[in-house]
Structures are given as structure tokens and as C-alpha cells.
Coordinates of C-alpha atoms in Angstrom, one line a residue:
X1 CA 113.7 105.6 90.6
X2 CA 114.1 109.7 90.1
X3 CA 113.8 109.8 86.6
X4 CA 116.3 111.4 84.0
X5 CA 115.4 115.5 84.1
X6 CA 117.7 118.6 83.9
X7 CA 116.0 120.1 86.4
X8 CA 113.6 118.0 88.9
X9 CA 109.6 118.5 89.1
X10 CA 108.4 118.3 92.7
X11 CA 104.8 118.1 93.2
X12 CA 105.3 120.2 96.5
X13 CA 106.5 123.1 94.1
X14 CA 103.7 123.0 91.9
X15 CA 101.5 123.2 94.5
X16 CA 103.5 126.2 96.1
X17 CA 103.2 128.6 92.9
X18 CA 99.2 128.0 93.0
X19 CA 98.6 126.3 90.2
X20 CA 94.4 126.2 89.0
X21 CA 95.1 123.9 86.9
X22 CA 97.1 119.9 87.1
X23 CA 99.5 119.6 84.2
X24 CA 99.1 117.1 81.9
X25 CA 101.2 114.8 82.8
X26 CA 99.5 113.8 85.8
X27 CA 95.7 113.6 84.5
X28 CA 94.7 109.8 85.2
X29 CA 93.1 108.2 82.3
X30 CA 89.2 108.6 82.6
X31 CA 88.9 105.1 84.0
X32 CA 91.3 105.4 86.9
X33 CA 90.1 108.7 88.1
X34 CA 88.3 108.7 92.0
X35 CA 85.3 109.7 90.6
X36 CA 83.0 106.8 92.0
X37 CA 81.3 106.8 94.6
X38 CA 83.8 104.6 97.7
X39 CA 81.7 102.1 100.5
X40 CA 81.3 103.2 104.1
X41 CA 83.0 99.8 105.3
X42 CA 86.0 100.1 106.9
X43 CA 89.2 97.3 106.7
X44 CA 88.8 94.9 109.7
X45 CA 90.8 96.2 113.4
X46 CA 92.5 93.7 115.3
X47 CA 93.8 93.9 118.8
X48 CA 97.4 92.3 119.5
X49 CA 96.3 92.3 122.8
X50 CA 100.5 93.0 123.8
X51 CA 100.9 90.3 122.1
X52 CA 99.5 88.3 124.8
X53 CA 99.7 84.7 124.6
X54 CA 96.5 83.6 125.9
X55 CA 94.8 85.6 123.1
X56 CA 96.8 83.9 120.5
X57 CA 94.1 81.8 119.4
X58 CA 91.4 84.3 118.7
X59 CA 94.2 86.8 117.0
X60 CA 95.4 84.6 114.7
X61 CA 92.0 83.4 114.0
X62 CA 90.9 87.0 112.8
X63 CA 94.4 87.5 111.2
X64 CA 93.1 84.6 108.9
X65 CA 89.9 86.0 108.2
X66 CA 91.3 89.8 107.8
X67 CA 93.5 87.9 105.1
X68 CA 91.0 86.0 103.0
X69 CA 88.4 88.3 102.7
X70 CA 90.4 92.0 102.7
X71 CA 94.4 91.7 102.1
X72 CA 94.6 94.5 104.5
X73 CA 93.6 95.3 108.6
X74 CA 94.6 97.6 110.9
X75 CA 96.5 96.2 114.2
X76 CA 96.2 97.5 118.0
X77 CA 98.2 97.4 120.9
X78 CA 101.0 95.9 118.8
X79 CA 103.9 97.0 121.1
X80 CA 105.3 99.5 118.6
X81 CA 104.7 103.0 120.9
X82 CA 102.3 105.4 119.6
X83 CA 104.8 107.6 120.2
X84 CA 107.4 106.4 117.8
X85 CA 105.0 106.4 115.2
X86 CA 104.2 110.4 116.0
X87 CA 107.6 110.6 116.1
X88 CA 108.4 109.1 112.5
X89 CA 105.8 111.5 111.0
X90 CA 106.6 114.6 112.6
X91 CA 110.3 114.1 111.5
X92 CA 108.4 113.4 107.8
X93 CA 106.7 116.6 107.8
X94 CA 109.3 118.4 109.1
X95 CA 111.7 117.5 106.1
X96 CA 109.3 118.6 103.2
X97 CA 107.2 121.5 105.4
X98 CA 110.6 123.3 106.8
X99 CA 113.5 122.9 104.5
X100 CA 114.3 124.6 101.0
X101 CA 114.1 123.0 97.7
X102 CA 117.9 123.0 97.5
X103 CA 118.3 121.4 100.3
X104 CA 115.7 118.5 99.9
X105 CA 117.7 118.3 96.4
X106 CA 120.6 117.6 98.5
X107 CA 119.0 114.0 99.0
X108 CA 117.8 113.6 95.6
X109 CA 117.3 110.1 94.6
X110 CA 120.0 108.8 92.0
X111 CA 118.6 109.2 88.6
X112 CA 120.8 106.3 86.9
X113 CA 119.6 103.8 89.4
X114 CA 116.1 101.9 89.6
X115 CA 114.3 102.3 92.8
X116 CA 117.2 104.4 94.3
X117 CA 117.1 105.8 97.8
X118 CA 116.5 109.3 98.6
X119 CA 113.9 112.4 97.7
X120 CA 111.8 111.9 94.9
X121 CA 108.5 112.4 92.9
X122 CA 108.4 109.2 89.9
X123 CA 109.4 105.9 90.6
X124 CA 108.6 103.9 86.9
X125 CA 111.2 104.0 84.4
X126 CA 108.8 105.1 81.4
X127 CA 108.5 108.1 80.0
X128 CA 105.3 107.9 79.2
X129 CA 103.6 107.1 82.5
X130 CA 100.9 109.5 84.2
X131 CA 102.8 110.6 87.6
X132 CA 101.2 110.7 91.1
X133 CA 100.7 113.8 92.6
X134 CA 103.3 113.0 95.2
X135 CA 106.7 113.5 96.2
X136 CA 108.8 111.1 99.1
X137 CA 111.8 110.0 100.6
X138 CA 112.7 106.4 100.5
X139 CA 115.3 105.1 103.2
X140 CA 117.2 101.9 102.9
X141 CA 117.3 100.2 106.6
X142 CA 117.5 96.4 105.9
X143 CA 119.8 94.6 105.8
X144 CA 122.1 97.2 108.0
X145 CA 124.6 96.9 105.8
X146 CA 122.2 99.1 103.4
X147 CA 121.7 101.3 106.0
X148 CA 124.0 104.3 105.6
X149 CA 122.6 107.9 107.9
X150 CA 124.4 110.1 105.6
X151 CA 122.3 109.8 102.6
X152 CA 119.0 110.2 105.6
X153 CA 118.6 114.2 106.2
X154 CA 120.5 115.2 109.5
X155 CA 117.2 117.9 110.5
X156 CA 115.4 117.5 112.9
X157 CA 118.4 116.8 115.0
X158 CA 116.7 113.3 115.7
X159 CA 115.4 112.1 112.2
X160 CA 118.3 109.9 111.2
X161 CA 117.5 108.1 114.9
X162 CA 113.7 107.9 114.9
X163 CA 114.2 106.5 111.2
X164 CA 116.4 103.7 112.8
X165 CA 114.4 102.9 115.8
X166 CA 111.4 103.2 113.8
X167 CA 113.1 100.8 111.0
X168 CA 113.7 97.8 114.0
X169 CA 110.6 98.2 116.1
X170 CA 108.7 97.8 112.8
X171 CA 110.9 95.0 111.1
X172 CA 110.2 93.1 114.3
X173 CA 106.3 93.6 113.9
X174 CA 106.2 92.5 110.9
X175 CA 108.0 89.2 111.6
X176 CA 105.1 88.8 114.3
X177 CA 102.8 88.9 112.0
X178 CA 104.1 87.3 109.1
X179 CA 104.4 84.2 112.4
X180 CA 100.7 84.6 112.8
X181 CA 99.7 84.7 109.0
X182 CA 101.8 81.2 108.7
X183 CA 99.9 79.8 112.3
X184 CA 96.3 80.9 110.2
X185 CA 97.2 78.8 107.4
X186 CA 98.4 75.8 109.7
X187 CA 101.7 76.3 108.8
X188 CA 104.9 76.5 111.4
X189 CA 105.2 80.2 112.8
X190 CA 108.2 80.8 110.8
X191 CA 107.2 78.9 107.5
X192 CA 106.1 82.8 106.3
X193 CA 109.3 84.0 107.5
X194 CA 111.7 81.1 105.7
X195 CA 110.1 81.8 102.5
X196 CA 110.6 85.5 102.5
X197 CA 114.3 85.0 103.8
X198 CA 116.0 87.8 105.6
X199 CA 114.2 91.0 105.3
X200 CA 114.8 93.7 102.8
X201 CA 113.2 97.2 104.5
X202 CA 112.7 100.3 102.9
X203 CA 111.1 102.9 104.5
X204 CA 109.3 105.6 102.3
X205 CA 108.0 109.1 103.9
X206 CA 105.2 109.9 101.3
X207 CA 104.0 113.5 101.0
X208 CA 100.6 114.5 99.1
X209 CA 100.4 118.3 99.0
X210 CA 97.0 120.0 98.1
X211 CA 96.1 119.5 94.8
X212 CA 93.5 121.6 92.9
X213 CA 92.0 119.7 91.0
X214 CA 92.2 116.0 92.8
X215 CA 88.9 114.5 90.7
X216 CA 91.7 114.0 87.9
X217 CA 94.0 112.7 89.8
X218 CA 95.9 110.1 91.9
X219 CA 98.5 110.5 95.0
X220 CA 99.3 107.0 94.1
X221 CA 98.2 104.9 91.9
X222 CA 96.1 101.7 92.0
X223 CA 98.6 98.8 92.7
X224 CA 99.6 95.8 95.2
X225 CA 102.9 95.7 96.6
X226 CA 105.1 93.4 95.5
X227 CA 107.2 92.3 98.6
X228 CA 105.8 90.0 101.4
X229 CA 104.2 92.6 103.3
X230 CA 103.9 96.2 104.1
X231 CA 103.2 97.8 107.5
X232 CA 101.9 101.6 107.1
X233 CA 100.8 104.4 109.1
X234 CA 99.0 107.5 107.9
X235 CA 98.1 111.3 109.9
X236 CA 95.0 112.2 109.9
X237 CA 93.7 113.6 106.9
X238 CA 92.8 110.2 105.3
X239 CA 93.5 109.4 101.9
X240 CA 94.5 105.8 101.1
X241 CA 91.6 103.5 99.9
X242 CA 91.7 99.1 99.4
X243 CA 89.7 97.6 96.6
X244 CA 87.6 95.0 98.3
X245 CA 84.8 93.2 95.6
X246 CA 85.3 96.1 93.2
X247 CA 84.4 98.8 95.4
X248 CA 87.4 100.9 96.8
X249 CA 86.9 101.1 100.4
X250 CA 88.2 104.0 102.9
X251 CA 90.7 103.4 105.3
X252 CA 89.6 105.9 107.9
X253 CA 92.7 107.0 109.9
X254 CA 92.5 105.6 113.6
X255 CA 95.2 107.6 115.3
X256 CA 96.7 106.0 118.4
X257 CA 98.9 103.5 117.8
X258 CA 96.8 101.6 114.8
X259 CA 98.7 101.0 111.9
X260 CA 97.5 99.5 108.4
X261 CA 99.1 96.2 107.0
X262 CA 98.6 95.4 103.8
X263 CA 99.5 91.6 101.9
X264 CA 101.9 92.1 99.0
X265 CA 102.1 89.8 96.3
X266 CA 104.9 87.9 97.4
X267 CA 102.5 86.3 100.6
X268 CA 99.9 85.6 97.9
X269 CA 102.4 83.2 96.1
X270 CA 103.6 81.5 98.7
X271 CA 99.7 81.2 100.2
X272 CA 98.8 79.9 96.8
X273 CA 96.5 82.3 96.6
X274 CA 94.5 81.6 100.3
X275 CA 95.8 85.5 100.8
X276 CA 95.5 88.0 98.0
X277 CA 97.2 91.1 98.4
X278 CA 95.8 94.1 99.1
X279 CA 95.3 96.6 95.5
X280 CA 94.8 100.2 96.7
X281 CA 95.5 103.6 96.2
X282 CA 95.9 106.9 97.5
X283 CA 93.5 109.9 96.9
X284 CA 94.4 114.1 97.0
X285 CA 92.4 116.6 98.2
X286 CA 92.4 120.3 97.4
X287 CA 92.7 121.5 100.8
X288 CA 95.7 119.8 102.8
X289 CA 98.5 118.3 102.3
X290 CA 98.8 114.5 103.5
X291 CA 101.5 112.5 105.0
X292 CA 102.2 108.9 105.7
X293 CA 105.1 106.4 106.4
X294 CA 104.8 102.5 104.6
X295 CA 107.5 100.2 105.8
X296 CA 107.8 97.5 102.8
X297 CA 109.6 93.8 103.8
X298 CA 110.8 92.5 101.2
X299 CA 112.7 89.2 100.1
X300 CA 116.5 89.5 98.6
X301 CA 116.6 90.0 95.1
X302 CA 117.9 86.6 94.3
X303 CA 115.3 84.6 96.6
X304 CA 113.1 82.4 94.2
X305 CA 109.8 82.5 95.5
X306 CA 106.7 79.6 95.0
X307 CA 103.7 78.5 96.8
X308 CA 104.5 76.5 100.1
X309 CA 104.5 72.7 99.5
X310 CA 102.4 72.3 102.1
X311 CA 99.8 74.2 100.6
X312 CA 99.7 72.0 97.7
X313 CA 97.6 69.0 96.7
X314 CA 96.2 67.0 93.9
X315 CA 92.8 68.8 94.9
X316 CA 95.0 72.0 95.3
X317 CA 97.6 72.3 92.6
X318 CA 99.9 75.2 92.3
X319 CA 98.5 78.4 91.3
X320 CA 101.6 80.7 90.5
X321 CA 104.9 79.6 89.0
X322 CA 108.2 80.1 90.6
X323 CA 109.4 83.5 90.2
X324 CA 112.9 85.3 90.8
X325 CA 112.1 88.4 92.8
X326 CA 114.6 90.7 91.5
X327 CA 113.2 89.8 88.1
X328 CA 109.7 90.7 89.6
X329 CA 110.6 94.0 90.8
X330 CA 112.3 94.4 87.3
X331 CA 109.5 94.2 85.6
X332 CA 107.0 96.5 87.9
X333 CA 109.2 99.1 88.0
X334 CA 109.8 98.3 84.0
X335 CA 105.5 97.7 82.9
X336 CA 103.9 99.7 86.4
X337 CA 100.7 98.8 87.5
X338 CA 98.6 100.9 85.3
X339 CA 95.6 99.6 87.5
X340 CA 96.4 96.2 87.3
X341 CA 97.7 93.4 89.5
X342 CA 101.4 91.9 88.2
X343 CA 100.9 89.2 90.1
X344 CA 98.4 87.9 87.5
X345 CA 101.1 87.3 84.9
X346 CA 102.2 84.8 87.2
X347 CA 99.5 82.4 86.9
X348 CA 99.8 79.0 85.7
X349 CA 96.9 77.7 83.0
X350 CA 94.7 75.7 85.0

């Protein structure tokens, strides 16, 4: 949500009147700073290959593997065009790079309502949180019926219709691979799909500006999602980074038509755990701004979510309680992550 303020702090502003110096307010605490050293791994790349059928096999068989060991993967030759994915950022950047203050304002995000849609800088509802030096604009595009162009801005001409194609090419993606995630586990192709229920898309546009002093700071914070699963592409100045055995690992930007998916905690409960989702974070820099576009699929707020029956065994028992999402996302955006996984609150005492 846009938190309660007479008059709105964007990041993008600060960064505009030259500040030396990060206020206060967005200092991480010494232990969540990106001051160690990160691996020179890189998340796994898989090839789609169209999809082709024939390669279904071998795909879903490094979809598994991507998903136990990382959370997170880059996917090829999806079927989503490169171009699209161009187009969505450049409509990005032009919205924070070529309009005013006033009339980004003009989309300001509702500051009486949680998670609200529009231009923004703080999502959490506590005071007392250090902010990510970041500012975005979150779109609601699934169901349509949340999907209202006026509250989307109307420049460039074609923003409100890249944001719409954009919205179905990538819902449709991500049911692909939520199909192939099920087939890994030996699980129907839509088992993944049932559990999650009709999709709930937002779209958020995040923009890092330059930040001068980034060793104190975070463009976003460490965290996993806490939908089913998030589909995201960045530009090229590179940035976001996945925890993978305690180091955080770069994920180097690909260009082309790669994009990153990343688990969300929702996919780890229903895997009972096979899948963990994918904790990351986003990094600044102090010489360029940095853009990118995650496309989160979520359940409804009232779907009750619990590990697949099938994945359960007298060897295997549950690992997670049921859970309400809407009370789930109440929480997160209630607590944040502060570094931490939410998911683990979940889990039942062995």
C-alpha cells in the first residue's frame, strides 16, 4: 500500500535533488546490507524449445531440478515475443523518465487501501519499517473484471495496450509452467493449476534510481513471494540476486526473450515442501537507474491452500497447515519480511 503522508516521498525525487547522503529511513540494519561478497553462479536457463512437444520430457525434467535445488530459472523460447517484453519496459521507463511529479501523482496508489493499485514507493503498513529505495506502479489485470485502463497512465499512447497484451501473453505462460511444475512432481498437468484456482495478476513496473550510497541499502528487500508464482523480466543493468545455500547469487540479465521465474510460497505448500520458493532481493547502484517488470499469479483471497494429497504419505506427512490466502497476504503486508521467510510460520511440529 502507499502509506498515510501529507505529501508523498518518491525515491526518484530524492535522487533528482542530488542527495550525498540516504536518509535514515532507508539505511538497512547492518545485517541485511549487500555488503558480502555474492557467487559467480548463475540460476539454471531452460529452453521451452516453442514449447515443443517432443522436448517435453527433457523440459520438464530440468523444470524439476531448477525447482528443487534454486526456486528460480530463467526460461527461453517461451513463445512470449521478445518484443513485447521491450515493449512493456520501454512503456515502464517512459512513465517515470518522461512525465512530471504531478502527473505520476495523478496515479497515486490509494493510501486507505492495502496493497492498492497505482504509483507508489512503500508497500508495508508499518511505520516503522526501513523503505526500499524504489518507487513502482502496480496494475491490476486478473481477473478482467479488476482490470480498469483508466487508473493505467494513458502515455505512451500504447501503454494501457502493451500492459494488457503483456498481462495475457504472460498469464498464459505461467499456466504452462505451473502444467510442467505439476508433470515434475508426477502430478496431472493442471493439479498446480486447480490448487491455485483462477489467477489473480498484478503487474508491477519497478523503478530503482541511482542511489549514492547503495552499500546501505536495498531496492527491495530480502523476501519470497507469497503467491503461486512470479514471472519477471529485468533491462540490463542487473540488480536482483536469489539466496541459494546462504550465498546470494546474481541473476545476470540475458536480454532476448529470457525471463526469470521465481517459486512463491504458495507452490511450496502445495509441493509440501519438494519446491521452496525462491528468497531474493534487489540491489542499487550509484550510477544508473534500473528497471524491471514482475508479473505475480496469485490465488483469490478466499482460496484455502494445503499440500496436495497426493504428495502425502505416512513416510511423507504434511509439512505446512492449511492456510487462507487472504489471511496470508494480511499478515505480510501486516509483519513484512524483515529478511525472513513467512512461510515458516506455517510449519507444522514434526
Amino acid at each position: 500500500m502507499e502509506a498515510a503522508a501529507a505529501e508523498p516521498i518518491r525515491v526518484q525525487s530524492l535522487a533528482q535533488a542530488g542527495l550525498t547522503q540516504v536518509p535514515p529511513q532507508y539505511i538497512q540494519p547492518p545485517q541485511y546490507r549487500p555488503n558480502q561478497p555474492s557467487s559467480s553462479t548463475n540460476i539454471p536457463i531452460i529452453d521451452l524449445f516453442g514449447p515443443d512437444p517432443t522436448r517435453r520430457d527433457s523440459v520438464r525434467a530440468s523444470i524439476g531440478q531448477a525447482c528443487r535445488d534454486w526456486g528460480a530459472f530463467h526460461v527461453t523460447n517461451h513463445g512470449v515475443p521478445a518484443a513485447l517484453l521491450d515493449a512493456i519496459k520501454r512503456a515502464g521507463l517512459t512513465f517515470f523518465n518522461d512525465s512530471s511529479v504531478e502527473d505520476k501523482l495523478n496515479y497515486a496508489c490509494d493510501p486507505s487501501s492495502s496493497a492498492s493499485e497505482g504509483y507508489g514507493s512503500r508497500m508495508l503498513e508499518k511505520d516503522d519499517t526501513v523503505l526500499d529505495w524504489r518507487d513502482y506502479f502496480d496494475h491490476h489485470t486478473l481477473p478482467l473484471a479488476r482490470r480498469d485502463h483508466t487508473r493505467w497512465p494513458d502515455f505512451p499512447a500504447d501503454y494501457r495496450r502493451v500492459v494488457s497484451e503483456y498481462s495475457d501473453r504472460i498469464a498464459s505462460l505461467a499456466r504452462e509452467l505451473l502444467g510442467l511444475v505439476s508433470e515434475s512432481l508426477g502430478l496431472e498437468t493442471r493439479r498446480m493449476e486447480e490448487a491455485v484456482g483462477e489467477f489473480w495478476q498484478n503487474i508491477t513496473i519497478s523503478y530503482y534510481p541511482p542511489c549514492p550510497q547503495p552499500e546501505l541499502t536495498l531496492g527491495l528487500q530480502s523476501h519470497s513471494d507469497f503467491g503461486a508464482i512470479t514471472l519477471l523480466v529485468q533491462d540490463e543493468v542487473g540488480g536482483l540476486e536469489v539466496l541459494k545455500d546462504g550465498d546470494w547469487v546474481p541473476v545476470k540479465p540475458l536480454g532476448g526473450d529470457a525471463i526469470v521465474v521465481l517459486l512463491a510460497d504458495q507452490t511450496e505448500i502445495i509441493t509440501n515442501g519438494k519446491y521452496r520458493s525462491a528468497v531474493h532481493r534487489a540491489l542499487t547502484n550509484s550510477h544508473q537507474p534500473r528497471l524491471s517488470v514482475a508479473t505475480f499469479h496469485d490465488p483469490a483471497k478466499t482460496v484455502k491452500v494445503s499440500p496436495a494429497s497426493e504428495l502425502i504419505s505416512e513416510s511423507t506427512p504434511a509439512l505446512y497447515r492449511e492456510v487462507v490466502y487472504g489471511d496470508y497476504v494480511s499478515s505480510w503486508y501486516t509483519k513484512g519480511p524483515e529478511g525472513k521467510r513467512n512461510i515458516d510460520a506455517l510449519l507444522l511440529e514434526p
